[in-house]
mmCIF file of C-alpha atoms and ligand atoms in Angstrom:
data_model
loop_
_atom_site.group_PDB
_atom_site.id
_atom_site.type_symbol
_atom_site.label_atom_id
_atom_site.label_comp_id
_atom_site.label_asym_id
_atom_site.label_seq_id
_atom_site.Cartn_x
_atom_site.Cartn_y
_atom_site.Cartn_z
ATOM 1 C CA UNK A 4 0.000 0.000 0.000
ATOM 2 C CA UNK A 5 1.540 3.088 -0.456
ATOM 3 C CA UNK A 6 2.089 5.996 2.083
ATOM 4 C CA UNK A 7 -0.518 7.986 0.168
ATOM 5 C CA UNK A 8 -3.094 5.213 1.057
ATOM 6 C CA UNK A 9 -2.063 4.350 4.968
ATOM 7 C CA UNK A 10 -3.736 5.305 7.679
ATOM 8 C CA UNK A 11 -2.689 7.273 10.459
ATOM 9 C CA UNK A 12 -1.894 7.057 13.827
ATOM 10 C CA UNK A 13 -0.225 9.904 15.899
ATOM 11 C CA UNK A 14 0.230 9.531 19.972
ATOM 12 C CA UNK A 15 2.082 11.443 22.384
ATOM 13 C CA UNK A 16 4.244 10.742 25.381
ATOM 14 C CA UNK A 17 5.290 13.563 27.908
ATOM 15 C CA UNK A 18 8.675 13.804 28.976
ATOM 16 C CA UNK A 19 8.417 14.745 32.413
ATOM 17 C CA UNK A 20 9.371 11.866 34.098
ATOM 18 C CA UNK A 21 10.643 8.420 34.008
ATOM 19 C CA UNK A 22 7.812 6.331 32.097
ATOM 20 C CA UNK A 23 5.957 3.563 33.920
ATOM 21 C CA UNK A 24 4.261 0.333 33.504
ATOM 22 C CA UNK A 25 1.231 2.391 33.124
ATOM 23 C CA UNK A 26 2.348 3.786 30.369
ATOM 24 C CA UNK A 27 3.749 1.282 28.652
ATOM 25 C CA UNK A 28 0.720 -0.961 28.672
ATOM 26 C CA UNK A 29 -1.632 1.189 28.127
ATOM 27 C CA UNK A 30 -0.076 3.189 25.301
ATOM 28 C CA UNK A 31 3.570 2.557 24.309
ATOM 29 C CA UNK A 32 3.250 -1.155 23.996
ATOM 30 C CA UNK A 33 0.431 -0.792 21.043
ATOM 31 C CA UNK A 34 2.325 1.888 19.413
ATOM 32 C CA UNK A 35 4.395 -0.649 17.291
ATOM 33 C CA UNK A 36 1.753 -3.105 16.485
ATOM 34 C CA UNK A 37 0.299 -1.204 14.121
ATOM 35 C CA UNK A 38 3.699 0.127 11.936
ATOM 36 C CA UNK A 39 3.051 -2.012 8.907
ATOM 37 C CA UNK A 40 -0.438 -0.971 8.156
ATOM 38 C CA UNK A 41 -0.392 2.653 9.839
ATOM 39 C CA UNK A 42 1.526 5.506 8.608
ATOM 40 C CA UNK A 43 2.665 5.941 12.338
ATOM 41 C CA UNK A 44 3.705 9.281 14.138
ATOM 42 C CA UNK A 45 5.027 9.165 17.510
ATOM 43 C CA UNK A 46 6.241 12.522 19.327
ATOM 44 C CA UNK A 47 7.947 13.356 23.051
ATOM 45 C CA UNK A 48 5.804 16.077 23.581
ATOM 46 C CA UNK A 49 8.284 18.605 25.444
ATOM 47 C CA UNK A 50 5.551 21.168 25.292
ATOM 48 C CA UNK A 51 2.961 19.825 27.284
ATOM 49 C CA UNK A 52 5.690 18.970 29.821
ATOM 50 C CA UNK A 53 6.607 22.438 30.880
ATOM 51 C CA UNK A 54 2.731 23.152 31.886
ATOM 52 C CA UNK A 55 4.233 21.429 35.110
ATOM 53 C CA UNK A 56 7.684 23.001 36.468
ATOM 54 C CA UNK A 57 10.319 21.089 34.748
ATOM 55 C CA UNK A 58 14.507 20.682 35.740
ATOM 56 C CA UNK A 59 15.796 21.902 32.534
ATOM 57 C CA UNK A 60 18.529 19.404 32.855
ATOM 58 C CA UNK A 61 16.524 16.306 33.588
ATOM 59 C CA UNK A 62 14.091 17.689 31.100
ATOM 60 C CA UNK A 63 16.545 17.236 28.498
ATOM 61 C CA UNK A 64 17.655 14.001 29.761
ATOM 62 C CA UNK A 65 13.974 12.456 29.969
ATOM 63 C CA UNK A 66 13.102 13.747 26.410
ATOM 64 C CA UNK A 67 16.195 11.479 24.607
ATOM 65 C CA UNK A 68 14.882 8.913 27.262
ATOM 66 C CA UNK A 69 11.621 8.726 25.868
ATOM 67 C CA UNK A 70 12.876 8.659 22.276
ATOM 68 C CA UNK A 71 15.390 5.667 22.979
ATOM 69 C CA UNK A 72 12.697 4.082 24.889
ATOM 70 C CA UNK A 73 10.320 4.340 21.475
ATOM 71 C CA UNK A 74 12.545 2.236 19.645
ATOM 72 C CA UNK A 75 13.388 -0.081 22.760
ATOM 73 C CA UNK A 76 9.773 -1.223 23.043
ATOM 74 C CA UNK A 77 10.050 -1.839 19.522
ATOM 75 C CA UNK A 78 9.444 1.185 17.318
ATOM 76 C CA UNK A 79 11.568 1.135 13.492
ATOM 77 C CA UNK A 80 12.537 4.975 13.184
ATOM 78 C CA UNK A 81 12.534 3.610 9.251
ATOM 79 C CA UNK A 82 9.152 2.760 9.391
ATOM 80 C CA UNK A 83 7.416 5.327 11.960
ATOM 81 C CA UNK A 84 8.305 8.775 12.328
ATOM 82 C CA UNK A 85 9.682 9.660 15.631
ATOM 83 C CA UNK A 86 9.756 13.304 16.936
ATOM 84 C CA UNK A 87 10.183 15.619 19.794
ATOM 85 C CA UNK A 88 7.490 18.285 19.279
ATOM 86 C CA UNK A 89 9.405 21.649 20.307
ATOM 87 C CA UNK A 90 11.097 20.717 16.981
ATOM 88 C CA UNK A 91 8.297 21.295 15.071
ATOM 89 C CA UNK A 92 6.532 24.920 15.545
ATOM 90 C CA UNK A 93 3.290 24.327 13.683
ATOM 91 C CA UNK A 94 1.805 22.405 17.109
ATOM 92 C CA UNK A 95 2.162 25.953 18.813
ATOM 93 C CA UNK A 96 1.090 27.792 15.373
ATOM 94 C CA UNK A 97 -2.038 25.564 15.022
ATOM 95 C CA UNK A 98 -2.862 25.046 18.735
ATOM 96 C CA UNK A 99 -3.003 28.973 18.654
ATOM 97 C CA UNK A 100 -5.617 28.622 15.974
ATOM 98 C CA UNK A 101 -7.272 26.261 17.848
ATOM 99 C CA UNK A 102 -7.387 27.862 20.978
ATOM 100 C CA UNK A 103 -10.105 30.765 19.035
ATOM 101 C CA UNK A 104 -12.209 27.792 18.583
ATOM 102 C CA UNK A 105 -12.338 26.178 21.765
ATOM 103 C CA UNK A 106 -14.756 27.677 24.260
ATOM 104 C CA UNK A 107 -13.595 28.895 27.550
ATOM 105 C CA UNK A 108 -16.847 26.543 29.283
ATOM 106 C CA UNK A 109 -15.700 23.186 27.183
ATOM 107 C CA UNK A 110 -11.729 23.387 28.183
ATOM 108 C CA UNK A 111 -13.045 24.254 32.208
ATOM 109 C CA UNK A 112 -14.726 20.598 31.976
ATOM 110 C CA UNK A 113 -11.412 19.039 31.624
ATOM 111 C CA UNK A 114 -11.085 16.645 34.652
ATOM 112 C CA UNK A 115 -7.433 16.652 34.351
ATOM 113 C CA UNK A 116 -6.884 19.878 34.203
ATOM 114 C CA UNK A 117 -8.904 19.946 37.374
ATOM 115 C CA UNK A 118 -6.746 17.148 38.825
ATOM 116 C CA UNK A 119 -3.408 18.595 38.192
ATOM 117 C CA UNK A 120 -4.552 22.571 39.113
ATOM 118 C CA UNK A 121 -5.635 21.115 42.115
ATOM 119 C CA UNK A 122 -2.130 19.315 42.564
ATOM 120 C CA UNK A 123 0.006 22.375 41.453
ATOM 121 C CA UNK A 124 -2.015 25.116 43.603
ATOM 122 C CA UNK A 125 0.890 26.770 43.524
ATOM 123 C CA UNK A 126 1.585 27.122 39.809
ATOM 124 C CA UNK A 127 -2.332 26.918 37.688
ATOM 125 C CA UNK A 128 -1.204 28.573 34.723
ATOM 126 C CA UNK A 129 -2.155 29.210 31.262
ATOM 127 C CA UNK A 130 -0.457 26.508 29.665
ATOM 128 C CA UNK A 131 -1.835 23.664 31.572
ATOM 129 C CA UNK A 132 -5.608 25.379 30.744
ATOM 130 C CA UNK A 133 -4.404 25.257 27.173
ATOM 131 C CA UNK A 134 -2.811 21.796 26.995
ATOM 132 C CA UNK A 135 -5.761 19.850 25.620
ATOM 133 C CA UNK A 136 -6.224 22.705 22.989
ATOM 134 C CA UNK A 137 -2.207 22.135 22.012
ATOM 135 C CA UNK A 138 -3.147 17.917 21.961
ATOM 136 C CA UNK A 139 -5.944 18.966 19.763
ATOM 137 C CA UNK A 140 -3.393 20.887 17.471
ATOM 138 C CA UNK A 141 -0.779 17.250 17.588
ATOM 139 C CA UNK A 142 -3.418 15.046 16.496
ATOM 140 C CA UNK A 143 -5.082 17.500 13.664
ATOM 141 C CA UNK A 144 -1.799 18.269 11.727
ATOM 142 C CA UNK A 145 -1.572 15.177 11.095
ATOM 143 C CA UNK A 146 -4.873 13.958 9.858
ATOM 144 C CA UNK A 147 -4.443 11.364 11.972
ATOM 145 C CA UNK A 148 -7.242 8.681 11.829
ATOM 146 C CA UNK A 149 -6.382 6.833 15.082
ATOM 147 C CA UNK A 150 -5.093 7.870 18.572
ATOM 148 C CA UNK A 151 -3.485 4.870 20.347
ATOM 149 C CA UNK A 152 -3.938 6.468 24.700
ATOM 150 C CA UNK A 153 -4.490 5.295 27.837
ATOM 151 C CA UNK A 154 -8.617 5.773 29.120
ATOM 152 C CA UNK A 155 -7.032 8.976 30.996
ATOM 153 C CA UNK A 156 -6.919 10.936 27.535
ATOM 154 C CA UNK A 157 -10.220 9.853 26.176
ATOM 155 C CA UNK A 158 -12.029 12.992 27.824
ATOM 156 C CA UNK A 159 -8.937 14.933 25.625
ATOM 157 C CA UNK A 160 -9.252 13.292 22.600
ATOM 158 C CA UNK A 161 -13.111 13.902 22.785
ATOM 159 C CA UNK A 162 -12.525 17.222 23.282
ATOM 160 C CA UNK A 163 -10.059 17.378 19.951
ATOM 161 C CA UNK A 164 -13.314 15.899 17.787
ATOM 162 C CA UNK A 165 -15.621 18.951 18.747
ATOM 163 C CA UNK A 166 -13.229 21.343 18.490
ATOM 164 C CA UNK A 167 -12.134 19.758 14.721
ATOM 165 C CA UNK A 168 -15.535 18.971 13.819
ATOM 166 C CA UNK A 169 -16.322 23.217 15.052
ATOM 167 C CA UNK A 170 -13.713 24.070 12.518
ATOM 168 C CA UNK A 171 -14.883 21.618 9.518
ATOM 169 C CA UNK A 172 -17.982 23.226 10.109
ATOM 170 C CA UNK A 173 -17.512 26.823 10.110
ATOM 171 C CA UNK A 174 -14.604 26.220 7.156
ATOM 172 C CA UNK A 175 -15.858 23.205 5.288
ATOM 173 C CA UNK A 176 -14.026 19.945 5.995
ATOM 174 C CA UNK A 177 -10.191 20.660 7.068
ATOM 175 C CA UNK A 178 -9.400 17.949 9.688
ATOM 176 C CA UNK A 179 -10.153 13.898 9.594
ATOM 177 C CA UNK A 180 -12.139 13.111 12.784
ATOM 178 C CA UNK A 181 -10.036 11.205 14.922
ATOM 179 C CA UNK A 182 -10.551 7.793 17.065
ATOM 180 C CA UNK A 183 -9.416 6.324 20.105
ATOM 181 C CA UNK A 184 -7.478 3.444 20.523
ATOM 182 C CA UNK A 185 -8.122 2.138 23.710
ATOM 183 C CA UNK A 186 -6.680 -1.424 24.721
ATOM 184 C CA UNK A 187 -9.261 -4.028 25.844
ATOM 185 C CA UNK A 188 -6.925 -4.668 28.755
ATOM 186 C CA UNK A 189 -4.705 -2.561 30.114
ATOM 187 C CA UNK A 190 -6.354 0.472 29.939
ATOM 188 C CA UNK A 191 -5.589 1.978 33.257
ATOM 189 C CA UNK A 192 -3.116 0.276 35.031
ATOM 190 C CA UNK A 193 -3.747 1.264 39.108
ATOM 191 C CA UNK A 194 -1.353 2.065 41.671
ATOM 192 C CA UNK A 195 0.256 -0.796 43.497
ATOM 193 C CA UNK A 196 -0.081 0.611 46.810
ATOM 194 C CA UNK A 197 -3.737 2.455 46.107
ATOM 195 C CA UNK A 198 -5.800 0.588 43.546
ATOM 196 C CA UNK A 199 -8.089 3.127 43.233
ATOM 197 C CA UNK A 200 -5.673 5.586 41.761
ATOM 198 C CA UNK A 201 -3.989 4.425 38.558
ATOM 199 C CA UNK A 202 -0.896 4.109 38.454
ATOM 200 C CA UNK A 203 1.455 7.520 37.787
ATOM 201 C CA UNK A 204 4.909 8.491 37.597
ATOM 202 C CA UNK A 205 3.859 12.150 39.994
ATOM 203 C CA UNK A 206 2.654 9.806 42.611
ATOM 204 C CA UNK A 207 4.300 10.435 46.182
ATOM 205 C CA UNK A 208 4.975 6.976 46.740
ATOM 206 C CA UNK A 209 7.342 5.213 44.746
ATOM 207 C CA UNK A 210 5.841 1.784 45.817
ATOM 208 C CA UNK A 211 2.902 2.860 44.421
ATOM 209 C CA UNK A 212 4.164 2.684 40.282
ATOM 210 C CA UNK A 213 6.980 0.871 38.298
ATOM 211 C CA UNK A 214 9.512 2.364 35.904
ATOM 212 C CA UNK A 215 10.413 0.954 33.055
ATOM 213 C CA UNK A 216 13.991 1.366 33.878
ATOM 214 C CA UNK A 217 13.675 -0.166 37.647
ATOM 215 C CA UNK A 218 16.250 -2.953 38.712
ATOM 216 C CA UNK A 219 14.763 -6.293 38.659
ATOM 217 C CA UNK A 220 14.897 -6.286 42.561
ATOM 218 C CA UNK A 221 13.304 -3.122 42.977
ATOM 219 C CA UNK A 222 9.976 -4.565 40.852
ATOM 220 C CA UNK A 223 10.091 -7.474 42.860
ATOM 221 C CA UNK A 224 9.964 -5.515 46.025
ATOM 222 C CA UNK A 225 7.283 -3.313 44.776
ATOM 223 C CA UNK A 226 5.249 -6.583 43.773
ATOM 224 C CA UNK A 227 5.789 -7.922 46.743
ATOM 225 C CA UNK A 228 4.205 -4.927 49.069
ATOM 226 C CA UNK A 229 1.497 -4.703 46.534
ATOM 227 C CA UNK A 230 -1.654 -3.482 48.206
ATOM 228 C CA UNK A 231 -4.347 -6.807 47.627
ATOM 229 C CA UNK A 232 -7.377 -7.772 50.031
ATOM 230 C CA UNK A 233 -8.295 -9.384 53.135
ATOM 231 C CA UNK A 234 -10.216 -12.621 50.960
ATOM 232 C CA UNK A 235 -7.797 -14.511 49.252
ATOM 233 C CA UNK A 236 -9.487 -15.317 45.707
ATOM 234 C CA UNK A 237 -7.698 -14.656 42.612
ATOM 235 C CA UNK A 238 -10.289 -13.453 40.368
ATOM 236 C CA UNK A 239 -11.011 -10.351 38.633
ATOM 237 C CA UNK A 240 -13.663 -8.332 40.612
ATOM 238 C CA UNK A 241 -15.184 -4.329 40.864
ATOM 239 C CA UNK A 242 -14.912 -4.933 44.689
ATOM 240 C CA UNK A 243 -10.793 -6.432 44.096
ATOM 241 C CA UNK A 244 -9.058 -3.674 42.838
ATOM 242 C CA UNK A 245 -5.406 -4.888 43.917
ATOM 243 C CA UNK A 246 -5.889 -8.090 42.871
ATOM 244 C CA UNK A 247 -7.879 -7.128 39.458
ATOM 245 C CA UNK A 248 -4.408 -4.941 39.082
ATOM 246 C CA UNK A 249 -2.354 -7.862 39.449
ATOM 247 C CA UNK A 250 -4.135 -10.221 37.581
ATOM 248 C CA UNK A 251 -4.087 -7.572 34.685
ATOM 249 C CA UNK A 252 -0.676 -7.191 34.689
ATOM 250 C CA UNK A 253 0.703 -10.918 34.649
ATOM 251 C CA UNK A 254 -2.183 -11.602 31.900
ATOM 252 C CA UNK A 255 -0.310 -8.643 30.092
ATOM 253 C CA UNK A 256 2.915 -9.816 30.909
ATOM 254 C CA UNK A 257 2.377 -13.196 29.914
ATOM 255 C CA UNK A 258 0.440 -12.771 26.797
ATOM 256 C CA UNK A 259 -2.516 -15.031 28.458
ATOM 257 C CA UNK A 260 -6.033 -13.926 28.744
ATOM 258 C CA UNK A 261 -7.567 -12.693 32.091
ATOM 259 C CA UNK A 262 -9.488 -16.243 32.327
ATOM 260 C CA UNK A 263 -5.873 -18.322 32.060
ATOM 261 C CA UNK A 264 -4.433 -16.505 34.273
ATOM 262 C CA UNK A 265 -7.674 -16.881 37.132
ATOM 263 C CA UNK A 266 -7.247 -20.270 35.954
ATOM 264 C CA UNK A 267 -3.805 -20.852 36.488
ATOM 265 C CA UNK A 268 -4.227 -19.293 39.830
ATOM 266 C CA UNK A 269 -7.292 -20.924 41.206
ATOM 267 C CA UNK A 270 -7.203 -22.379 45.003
ATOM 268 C CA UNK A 271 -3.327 -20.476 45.389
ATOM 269 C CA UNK A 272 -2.873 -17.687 47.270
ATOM 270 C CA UNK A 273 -1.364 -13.926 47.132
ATOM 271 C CA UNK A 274 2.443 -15.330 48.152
ATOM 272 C CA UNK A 275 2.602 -17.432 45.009
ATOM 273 C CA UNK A 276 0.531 -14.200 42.912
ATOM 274 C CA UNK A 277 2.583 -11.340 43.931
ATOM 275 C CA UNK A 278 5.855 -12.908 43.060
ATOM 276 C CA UNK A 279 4.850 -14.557 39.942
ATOM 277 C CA UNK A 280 3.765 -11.223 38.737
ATOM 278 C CA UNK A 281 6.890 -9.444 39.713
ATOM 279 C CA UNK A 282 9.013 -12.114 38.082
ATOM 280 C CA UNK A 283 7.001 -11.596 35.011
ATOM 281 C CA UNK A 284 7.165 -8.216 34.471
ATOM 282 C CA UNK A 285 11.218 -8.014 35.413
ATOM 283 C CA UNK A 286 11.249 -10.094 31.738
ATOM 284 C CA UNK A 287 9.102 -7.971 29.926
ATOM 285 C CA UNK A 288 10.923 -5.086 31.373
ATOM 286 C CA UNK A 289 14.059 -6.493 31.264
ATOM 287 C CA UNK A 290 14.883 -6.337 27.400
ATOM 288 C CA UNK A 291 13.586 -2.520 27.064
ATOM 289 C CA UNK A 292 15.634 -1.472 29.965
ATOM 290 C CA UNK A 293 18.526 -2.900 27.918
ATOM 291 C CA UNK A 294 18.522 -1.676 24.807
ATOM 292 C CA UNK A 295 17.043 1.630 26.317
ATOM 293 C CA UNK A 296 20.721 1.767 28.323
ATOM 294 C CA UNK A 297 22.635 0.784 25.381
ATOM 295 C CA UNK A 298 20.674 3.651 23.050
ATOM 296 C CA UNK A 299 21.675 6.714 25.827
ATOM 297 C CA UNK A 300 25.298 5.635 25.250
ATOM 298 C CA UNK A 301 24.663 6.454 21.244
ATOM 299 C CA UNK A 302 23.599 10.161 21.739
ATOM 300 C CA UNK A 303 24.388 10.639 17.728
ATOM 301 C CA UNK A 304 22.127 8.210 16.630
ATOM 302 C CA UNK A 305 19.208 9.641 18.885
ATOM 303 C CA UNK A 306 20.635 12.634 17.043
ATOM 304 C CA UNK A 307 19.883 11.821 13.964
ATOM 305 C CA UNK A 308 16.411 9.807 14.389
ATOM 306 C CA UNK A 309 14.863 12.771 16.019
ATOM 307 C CA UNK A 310 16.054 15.240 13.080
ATOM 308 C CA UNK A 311 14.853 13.382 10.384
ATOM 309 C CA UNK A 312 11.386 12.599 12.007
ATOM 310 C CA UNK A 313 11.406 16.343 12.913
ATOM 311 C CA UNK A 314 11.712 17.341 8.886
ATOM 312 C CA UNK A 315 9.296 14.593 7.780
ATOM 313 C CA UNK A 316 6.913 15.384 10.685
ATOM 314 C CA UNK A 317 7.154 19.229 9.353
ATOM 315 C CA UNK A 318 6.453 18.689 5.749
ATOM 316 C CA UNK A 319 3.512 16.548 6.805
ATOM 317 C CA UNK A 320 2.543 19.700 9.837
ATOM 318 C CA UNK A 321 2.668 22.014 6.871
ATOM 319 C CA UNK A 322 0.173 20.874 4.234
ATOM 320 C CA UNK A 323 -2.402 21.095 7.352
ATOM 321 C CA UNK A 324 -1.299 24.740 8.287
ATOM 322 C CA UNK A 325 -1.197 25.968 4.990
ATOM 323 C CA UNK A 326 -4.878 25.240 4.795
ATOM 324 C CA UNK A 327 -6.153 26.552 7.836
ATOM 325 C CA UNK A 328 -4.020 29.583 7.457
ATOM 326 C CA UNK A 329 -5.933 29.893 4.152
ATOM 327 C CA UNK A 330 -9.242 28.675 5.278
ATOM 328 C CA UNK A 331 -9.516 31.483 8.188
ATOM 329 C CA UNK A 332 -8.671 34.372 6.323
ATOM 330 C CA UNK A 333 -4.576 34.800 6.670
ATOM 331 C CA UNK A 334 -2.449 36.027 3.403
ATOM 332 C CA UNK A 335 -0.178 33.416 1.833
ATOM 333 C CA UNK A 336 3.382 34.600 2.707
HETATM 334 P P1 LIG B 27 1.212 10.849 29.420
HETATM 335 O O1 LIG B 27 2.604 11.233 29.099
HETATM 336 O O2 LIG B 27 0.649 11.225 30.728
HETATM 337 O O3 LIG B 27 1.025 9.300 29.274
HETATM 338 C C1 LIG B 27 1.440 8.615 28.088
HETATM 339 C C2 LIG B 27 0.428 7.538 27.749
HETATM 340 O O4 LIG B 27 0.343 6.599 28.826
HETATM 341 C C3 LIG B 27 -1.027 6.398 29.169
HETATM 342 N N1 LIG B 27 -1.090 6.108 30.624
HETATM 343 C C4 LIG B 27 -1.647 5.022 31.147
HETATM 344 N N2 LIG B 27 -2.263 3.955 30.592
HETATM 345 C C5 LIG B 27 -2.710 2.988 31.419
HETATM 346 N N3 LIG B 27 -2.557 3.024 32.782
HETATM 347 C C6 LIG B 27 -1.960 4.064 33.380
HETATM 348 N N4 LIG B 27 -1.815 4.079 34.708
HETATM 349 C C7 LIG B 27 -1.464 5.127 32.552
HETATM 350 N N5 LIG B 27 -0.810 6.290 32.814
HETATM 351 C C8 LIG B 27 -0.591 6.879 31.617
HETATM 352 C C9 LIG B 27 -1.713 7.705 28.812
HETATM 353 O O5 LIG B 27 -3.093 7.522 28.613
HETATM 354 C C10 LIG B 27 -0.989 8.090 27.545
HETATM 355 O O6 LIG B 27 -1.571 7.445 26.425
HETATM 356 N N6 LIG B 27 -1.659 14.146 27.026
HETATM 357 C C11 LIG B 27 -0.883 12.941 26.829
HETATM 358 C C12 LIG B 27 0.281 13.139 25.886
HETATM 359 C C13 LIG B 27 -0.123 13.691 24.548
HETATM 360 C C14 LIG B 27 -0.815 12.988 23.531
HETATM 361 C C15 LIG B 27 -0.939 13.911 22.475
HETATM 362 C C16 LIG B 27 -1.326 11.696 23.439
HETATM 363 C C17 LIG B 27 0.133 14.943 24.088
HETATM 364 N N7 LIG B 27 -0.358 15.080 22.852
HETATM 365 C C18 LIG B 27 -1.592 13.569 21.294
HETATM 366 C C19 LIG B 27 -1.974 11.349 22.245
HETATM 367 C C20 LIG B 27 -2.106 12.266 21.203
HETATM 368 C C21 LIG B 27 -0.317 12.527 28.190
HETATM 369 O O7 LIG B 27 -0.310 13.276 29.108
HETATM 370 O O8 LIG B 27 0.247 11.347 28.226
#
C-alpha cells in the first residue's frame, strides 16, 4: 500500500518523568503493532511537559529517554516517524488557531486539568488550561485517523473531535475526525499501593508505580508490598481492585487472557501471585531497559532519528497549516 493510502496514527508521550508500567501498557506497547499498516507518528511532547515546572537538565535528559525508549519497546525509526514536538513549531502555530475555537466553558470541563490545578495550587497557569487545545493541534496536523492512549486521555481526545468537527464546520471539511485506541486490557493500570488511583509516575509513593527502567529487585519488592485484600481469591472483581491490578498485569505480561491466568491461579494464594507477577514483568521489562541503556550511550544516533522525524513530521505539519491559514482568512506569505 503506499504511504498515500495508509492510515494514520499519531500519539504522544510527555517527557516529564521516568515512564511507567502504566504507560507502557496502556499506550507505548500498542504503538508498534500497528507500523506495517499505519503511517505511524510518535512525538515526546516537550511542550505539554513544561505546563508542570520542569529541571531543565533532567528535562533534556527524559526527552532522549523517551525517544530511545520508542525504539526499545520496539518502534523502526525507518518505518514510523519519531519526533520531539518543540522541533516542530506548527503544534504551537495551530494550537493557537485552535485555541479561538475552543470555548472557555468546554476546556473548564477538563477533569485533568482539574486534577493537576488542584495538585500544582501553587503554579495553575495558562499553559496547563491550554494543553488539551495544544493535543488537539498534535493530532489535527496530522490527519491522523487513530489515537493509540491510555482511558485517561479519552475525555482529551473527545474534546479534539468537537473542536475539529467546530472548525470543519464553520470552514468546510479541514481535519479527519479522529478515534481512540483504547486497549481491551490494560487500559488503566492502578497504583500498586492504592488501587483506586492508577498508576502515575507524579505519585508520592514510589511503591505505588513501576519504571520501566527499575532494577529487577526493585519490581520485585514493589510486587511484593502490593496493596491486595483481606479474601484470598484470585479473580477479577469491581470490589478487588489490587488483585484485578495484578491479575491484569501478569495476563499482560504473559500474553494469556484474564481467564488463564484466574485459571492458572485458582485455590493459590497472594504469596505465590505477587511474586509470579513481579518475576514476570522483570522479563518484559528487562529487554527494554537494555537496549534503552545501550541507546543513551549512542547520543548521535538519537541525534539523527529525532532530526529526520522532525523534517518529515514538518512537511507533513505544513500541508495542514497551509490550509487553515488559508481557510480562516490569513495572506499566503
Ligand atoms: P502521558 O505522558 O501522561 O502518558 C502517556 C500515555 O500513557 C497512558 N497512561 C496510562 N495507561 C494505562 N494506565 C496508566 N496508569 C497510565 N498512565 C498513563 C496515557 O493515557 C498516555 O496514552 N496528554 C498525553 C500526551 C499527549 C498525547 C498527544 C497523546 C500529548 N499530545 C496527542 C496522544 C495524542 C499525556 O499526558 O500522556
Amino acid at each position: 500500500m503506499s504511504e498515500h493510502q495508509k492510515k494514520t496514527i499519531f500519539s504522544g508521550v510527555q517527557p516529564s518523568g521516568k515512564l511507567t508500567l502504566g504507560n507502557y501498557l496502556g499506550a507505548i506497547r500498542n504503538f508498534p503493532l500497528l507500523q506495517e499498516e499505519y503511517q505511524c507518528i510518535y512525538c515526546v511532547v516537550d511542550l505539554h511537559a513544561i505546563t508542570v515546572r520542569q529541571e531543565p537538565a533532567a528535562l533534556r535528559r527524559q526527552t532522549l529517554e523517551v525517544l530511545a525508549q520508542y525504539i526499545a519497546c520496539g518502534l523502526d525509526p525507518e518505518k514510523s516517524i519519531l519526533f520531539i514536538q518543540s522541533h516542530v513549531p506548527a503544534h504551537a502555530e495551530l494550537a493557537w488557531i485552535l485555541n479561538c475555537y475552543t470555548m472557555f466553558g468546554e476546556a473548564s470541563r477538563m477533569t485533568q486539568f482539574k486534577d493537576k490545578a488542584a495538585k500544582h495550587s501553587d503554579n495553575v497557569n495558562v499553559g496547563l488550561f491550554d494543553y488539551p487545545v495544544l493535543m488537539a493541534a498534535d493530532i489535527l496536523l496530522y490527519q491522523a485517523d487513530l489515537v493509540p492512549v491510555g482511558v485517561d486521555q479519552l475525555q482529551h481526545i473527545e474534546l479534539t473531535r468537537n473542536i475539529a468537527q467546530r472548525f470543519n464546520g464553520v470552514y468546510s471539511d479541514t481535519f479527519t475526525m479522529p478515534e481512540p485506541y483504547i486497549p481491551k486490557a490494560g487500559a488503566k493500570i492502578m497504583s500498586l499501593t492504592d488501587p483506586t488511583r492508577k498508576m502515575s509516575k507524579s505519585d508520592q509513593n514510589p511503591g505505588g508505580f513501576v519504571l520501566l527502567m527499575d532494577k529487577p529487585d526493585d519490581i520485585l519488592r514493589k510486587f511484593k508490598r502490593a496493596v491486595t485484600d483481606s479474601d484470598n481469591r484470585i479473580v477479577v472483581r469491581d470490589d478487588k481492585p489490587g488483585v484485578s491490578n495484578l491479575i491484569t498485569i501478569y495476563a499482560l505480561a504473559t500474553g494469556q487472557t484474564i481467564q488463564q491466568v484466574e485459571e492458572q491461579f485458582a485455590g493459590k494464594g497472594y504469596g505465590e501471585l505477587k511474586p509470579a507477577v513481579g518475576e514476570a514483568v522483570v522479563e518484559l521489562l528487562r529487554p527494554i531497559r537494555e537496549k534503552t541503556e545501550d541507546l543513551l550511550k549512542n547520543k548521535d544516533y538519537l541525534e539523527q532519528v529525532y532530526t529526520a522525524g522532525a523534517q518529515k513530521a514538518s512537511a507533513l505539519a505544513r500541508k495542514t497549516l497551509d490550509k487553515v491559514y488559508r481557510k480562516v482568512g490569513f495572506i499566503k506569505r
